Coordinates of C-alpha atoms in Angstrom, one line a residue:
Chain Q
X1 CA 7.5 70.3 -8.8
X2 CA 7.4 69.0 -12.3
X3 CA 10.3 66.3 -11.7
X4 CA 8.7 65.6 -8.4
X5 CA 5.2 64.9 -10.7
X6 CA 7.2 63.0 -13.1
X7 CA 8.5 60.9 -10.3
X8 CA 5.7 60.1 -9.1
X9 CA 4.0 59.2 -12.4
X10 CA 7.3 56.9 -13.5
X11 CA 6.5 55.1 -10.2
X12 CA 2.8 54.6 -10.6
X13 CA 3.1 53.6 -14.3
X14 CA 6.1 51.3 -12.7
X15 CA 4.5 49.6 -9.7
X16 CA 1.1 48.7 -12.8
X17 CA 3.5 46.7 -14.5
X18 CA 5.6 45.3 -12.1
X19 CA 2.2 44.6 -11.1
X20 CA 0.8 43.5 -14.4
X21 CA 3.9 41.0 -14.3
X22 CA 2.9 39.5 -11.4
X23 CA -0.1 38.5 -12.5
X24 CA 0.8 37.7 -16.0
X25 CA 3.8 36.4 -15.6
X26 CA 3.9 34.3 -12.9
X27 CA 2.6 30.2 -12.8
X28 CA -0.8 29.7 -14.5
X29 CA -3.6 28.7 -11.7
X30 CA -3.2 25.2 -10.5
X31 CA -6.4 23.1 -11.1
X32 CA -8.7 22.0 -8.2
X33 CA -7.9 18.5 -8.2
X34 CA -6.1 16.0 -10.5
X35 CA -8.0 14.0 -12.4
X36 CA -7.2 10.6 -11.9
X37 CA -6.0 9.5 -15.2
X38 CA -4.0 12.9 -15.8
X39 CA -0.8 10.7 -14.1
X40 CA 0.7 7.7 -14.8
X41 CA -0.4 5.0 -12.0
X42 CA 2.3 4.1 -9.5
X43 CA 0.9 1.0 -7.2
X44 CA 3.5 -1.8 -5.9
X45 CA 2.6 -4.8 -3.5
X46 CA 5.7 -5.5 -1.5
X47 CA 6.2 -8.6 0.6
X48 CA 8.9 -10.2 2.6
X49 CA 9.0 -14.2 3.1
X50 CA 11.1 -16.6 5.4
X51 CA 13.4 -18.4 3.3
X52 CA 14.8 -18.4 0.1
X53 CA 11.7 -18.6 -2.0
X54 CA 8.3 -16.0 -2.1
X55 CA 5.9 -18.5 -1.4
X56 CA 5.5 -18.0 2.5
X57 CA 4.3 -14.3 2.6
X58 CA 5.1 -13.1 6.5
X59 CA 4.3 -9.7 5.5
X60 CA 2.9 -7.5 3.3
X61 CA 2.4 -4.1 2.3
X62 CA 0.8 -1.8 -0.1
X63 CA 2.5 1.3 -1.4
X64 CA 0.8 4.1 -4.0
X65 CA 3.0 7.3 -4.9
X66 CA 0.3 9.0 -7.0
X67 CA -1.2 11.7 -6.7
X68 CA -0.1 11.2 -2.9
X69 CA 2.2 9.0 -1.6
X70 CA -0.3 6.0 0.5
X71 CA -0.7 2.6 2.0
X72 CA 0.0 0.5 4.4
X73 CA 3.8 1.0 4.1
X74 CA 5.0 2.5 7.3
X75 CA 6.5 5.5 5.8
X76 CA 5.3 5.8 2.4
X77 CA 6.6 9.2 1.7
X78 CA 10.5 8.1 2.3
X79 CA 9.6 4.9 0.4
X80 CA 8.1 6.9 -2.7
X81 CA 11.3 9.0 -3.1
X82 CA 13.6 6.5 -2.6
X83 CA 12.0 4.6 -5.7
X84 CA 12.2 8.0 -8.0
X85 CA 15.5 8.4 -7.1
X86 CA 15.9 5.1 -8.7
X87 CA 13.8 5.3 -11.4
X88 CA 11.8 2.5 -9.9
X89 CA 13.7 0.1 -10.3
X90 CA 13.8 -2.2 -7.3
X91 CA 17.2 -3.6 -7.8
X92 CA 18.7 0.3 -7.8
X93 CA 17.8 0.9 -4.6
X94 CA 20.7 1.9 -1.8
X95 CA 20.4 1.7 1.4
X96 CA 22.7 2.7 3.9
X97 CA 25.7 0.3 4.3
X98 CA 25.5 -1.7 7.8
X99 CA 27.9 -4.1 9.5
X100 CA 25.4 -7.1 9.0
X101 CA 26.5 -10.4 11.5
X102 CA 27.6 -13.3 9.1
X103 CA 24.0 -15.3 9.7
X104 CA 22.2 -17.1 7.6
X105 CA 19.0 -16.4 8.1
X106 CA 17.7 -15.8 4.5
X107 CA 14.7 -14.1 3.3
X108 CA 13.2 -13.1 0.3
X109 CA 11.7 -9.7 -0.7
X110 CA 9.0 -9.3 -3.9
X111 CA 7.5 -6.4 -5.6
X112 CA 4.6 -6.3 -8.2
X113 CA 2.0 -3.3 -9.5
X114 CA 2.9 -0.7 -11.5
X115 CA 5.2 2.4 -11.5
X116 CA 4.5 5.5 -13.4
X117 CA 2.4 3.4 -15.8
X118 CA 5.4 0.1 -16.6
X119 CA 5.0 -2.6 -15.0
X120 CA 6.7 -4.0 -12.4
X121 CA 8.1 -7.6 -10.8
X122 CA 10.7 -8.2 -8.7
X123 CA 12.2 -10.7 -6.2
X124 CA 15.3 -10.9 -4.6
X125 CA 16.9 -13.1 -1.7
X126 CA 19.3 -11.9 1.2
X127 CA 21.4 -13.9 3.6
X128 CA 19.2 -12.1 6.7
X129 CA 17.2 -9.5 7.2
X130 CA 19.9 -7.2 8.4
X131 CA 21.6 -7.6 4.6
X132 CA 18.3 -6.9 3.3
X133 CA 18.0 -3.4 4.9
X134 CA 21.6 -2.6 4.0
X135 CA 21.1 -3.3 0.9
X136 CA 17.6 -2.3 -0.1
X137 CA 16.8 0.6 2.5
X138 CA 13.8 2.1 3.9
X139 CA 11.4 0.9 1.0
X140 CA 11.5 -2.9 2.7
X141 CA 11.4 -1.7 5.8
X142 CA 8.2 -2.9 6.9
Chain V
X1 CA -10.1 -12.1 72.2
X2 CA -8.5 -15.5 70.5
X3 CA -11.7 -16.2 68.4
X4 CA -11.4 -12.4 67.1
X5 CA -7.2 -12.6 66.5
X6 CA -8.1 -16.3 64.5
X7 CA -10.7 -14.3 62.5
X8 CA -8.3 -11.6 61.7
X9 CA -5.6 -14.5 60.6
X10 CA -7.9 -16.3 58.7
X11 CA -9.5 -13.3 57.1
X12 CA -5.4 -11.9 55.8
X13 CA -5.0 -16.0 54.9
X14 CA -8.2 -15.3 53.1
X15 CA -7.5 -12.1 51.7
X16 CA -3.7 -12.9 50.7
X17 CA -4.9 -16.3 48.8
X18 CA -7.8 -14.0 46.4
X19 CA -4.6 -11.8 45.7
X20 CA -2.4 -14.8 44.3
X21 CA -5.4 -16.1 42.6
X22 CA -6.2 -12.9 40.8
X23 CA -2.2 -12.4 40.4
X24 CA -1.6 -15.9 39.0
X25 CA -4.9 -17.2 37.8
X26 CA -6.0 -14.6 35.8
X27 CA -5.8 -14.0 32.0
X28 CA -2.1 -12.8 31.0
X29 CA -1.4 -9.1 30.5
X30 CA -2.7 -8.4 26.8
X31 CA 0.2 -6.9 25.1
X32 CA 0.3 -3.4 24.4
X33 CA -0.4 -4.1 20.6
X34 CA -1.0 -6.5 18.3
X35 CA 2.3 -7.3 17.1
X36 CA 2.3 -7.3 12.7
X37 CA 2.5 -11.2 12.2
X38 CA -0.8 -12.1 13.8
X39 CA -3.2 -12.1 11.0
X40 CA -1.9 -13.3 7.5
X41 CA -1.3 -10.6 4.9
X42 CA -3.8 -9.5 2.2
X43 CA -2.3 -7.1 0.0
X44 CA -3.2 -6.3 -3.8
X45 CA -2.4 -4.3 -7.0
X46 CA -5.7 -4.5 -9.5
X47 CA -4.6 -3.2 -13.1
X48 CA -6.4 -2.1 -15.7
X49 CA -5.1 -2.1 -19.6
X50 CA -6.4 -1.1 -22.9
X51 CA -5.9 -4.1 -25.1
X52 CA -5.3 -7.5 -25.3
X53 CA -2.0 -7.4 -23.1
X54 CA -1.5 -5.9 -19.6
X55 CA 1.4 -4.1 -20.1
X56 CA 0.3 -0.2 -21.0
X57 CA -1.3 0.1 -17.8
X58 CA -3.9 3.3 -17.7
X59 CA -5.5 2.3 -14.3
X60 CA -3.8 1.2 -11.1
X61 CA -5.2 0.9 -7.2
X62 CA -4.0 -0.6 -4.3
X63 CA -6.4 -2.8 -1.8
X64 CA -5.2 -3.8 1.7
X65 CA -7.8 -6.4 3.6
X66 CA -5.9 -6.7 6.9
X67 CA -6.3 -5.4 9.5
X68 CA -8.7 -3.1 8.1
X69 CA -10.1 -2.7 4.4
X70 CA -8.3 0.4 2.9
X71 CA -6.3 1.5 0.2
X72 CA -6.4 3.4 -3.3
X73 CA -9.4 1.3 -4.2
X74 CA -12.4 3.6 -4.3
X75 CA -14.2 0.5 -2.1
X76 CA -11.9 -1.1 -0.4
X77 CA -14.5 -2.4 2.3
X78 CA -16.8 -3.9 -0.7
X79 CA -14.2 -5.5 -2.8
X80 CA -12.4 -7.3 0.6
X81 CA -16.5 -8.5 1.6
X82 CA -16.5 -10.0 -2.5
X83 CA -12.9 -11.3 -2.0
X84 CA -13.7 -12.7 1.0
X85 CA -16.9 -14.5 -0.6
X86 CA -14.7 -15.8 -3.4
X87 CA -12.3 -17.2 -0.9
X88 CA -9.4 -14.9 -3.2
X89 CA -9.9 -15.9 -6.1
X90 CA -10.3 -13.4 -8.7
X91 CA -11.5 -16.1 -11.0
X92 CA -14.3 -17.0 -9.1
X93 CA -15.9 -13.5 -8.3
X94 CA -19.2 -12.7 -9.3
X95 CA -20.2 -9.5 -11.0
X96 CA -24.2 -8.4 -10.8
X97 CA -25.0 -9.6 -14.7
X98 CA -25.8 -6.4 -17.0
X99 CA -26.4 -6.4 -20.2
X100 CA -23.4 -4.9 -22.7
X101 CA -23.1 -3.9 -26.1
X102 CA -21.1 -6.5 -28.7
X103 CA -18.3 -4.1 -28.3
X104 CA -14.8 -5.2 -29.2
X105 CA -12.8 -3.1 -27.0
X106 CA -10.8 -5.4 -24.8
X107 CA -9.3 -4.5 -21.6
X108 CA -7.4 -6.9 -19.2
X109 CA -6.8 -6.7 -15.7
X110 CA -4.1 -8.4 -13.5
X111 CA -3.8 -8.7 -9.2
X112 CA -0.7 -9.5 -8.0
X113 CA 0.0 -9.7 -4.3
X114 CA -0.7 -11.6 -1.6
X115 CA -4.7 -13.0 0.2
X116 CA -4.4 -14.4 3.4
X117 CA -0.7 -15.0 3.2
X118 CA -1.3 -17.0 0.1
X119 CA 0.0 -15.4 -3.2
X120 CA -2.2 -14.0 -6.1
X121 CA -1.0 -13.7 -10.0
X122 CA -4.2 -13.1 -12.2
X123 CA -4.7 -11.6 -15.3
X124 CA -7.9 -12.1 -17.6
X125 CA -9.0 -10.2 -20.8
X126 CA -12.3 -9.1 -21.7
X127 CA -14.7 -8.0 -24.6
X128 CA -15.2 -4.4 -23.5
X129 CA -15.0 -2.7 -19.9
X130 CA -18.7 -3.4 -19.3
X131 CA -18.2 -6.9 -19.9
X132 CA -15.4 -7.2 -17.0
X133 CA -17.5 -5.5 -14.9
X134 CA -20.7 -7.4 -15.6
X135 CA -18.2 -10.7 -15.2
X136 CA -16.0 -9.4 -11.6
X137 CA -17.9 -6.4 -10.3
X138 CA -16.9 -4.2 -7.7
X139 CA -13.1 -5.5 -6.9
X140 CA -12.5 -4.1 -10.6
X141 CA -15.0 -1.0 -10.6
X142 CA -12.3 1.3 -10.0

């Protein structure tokens, strides 16, 4: 009877601080919304021109990755974690190596705005569109 | 009986005739959707530093004009109706004049991106944040 009590006090006086733990321990509350200058602005124009200079934008997109990847990229998401993974730099993106035909068709891809607060301007010309994608990936896919 | 059989022909000649007319004289099939390239770009980045310089950016938003008005811009539909006025050029937009304190507490703002296909590269300092808004209004109230 008495080891049975003891037991059943060891578990109670277990299960308050397991309990205890739980609440103390674990991840402090999140807050109900981030601010918006809590993070470091990430905001990039990306456009794709005919020919081997900028000038003649055929397209354009906008793509924001904070607080929630946005814009009118086509998949914003994808595009937002293939620029982490590169530390947004433009220039270190991969995409996935394609047999490309040998045509020259060349165009040329710019990006300006921000990311995570530094600034950022790029421009960069491929023989076609297919060496673009190969080379670049889904964040000029658009 | 041949009055009523020439009727009947006349009335299929009739009838087949309306059918090729409404087949090949009628408006083409619209396409299922508006295919991208049919309305010129108008994609932007609007920065905002502390300072004299644009590089330590604290605010950044995204504004698309085409199709629609959207993007991180808190009024995306109000600052493409002011761009649209200016004709794109930042320079030329019109703030609602306040009056501001003789604060010296530069900021300066950049867009880079693309109106109407055309592209944008501004940047333009001024005394104090009440001062650019007085001066540019809305497109930079964010």
């Amino acid at each position: 009877m008495r080891d049975r009590l003891r037991t059943t006090i060891l578990t109670a006086v277990g299960l308050l601080a397991a309990a205890a733990g739980l609440v103390g321990g674990g991840p402090a509350p999140a807050a109900s919304a981030a601010p918006t200058g809590l993070y470091a602005p990430s905001a990039l124009v990306l456009t794709l021109a005919p020919g081997r200079t900028a000038d003649r934008v055929s397209r354009a997109v906008t793509l924001s990755c904070a607080p929630t990847p946005s814009g009118t990229h086509p998949a914003p998401a994808k595009a937002c974690a293939r620029l982490a993974q590169s530390g947004g730099s433009l220039r270190a993106l991969k995409g996935e190596r394609r047999f490309c035909p040998a045509l020259a068709d060349p165009v040329t891809v710019t990006a300006d705005g921000v990311w995570r607060g530094r600034r950022v301007s790029y421009r960069e010309t491929f023989g076609n569109h297919c060496a673009l994608l190969s080379a670049r990936g889904e964040v000029f896919d658009f």
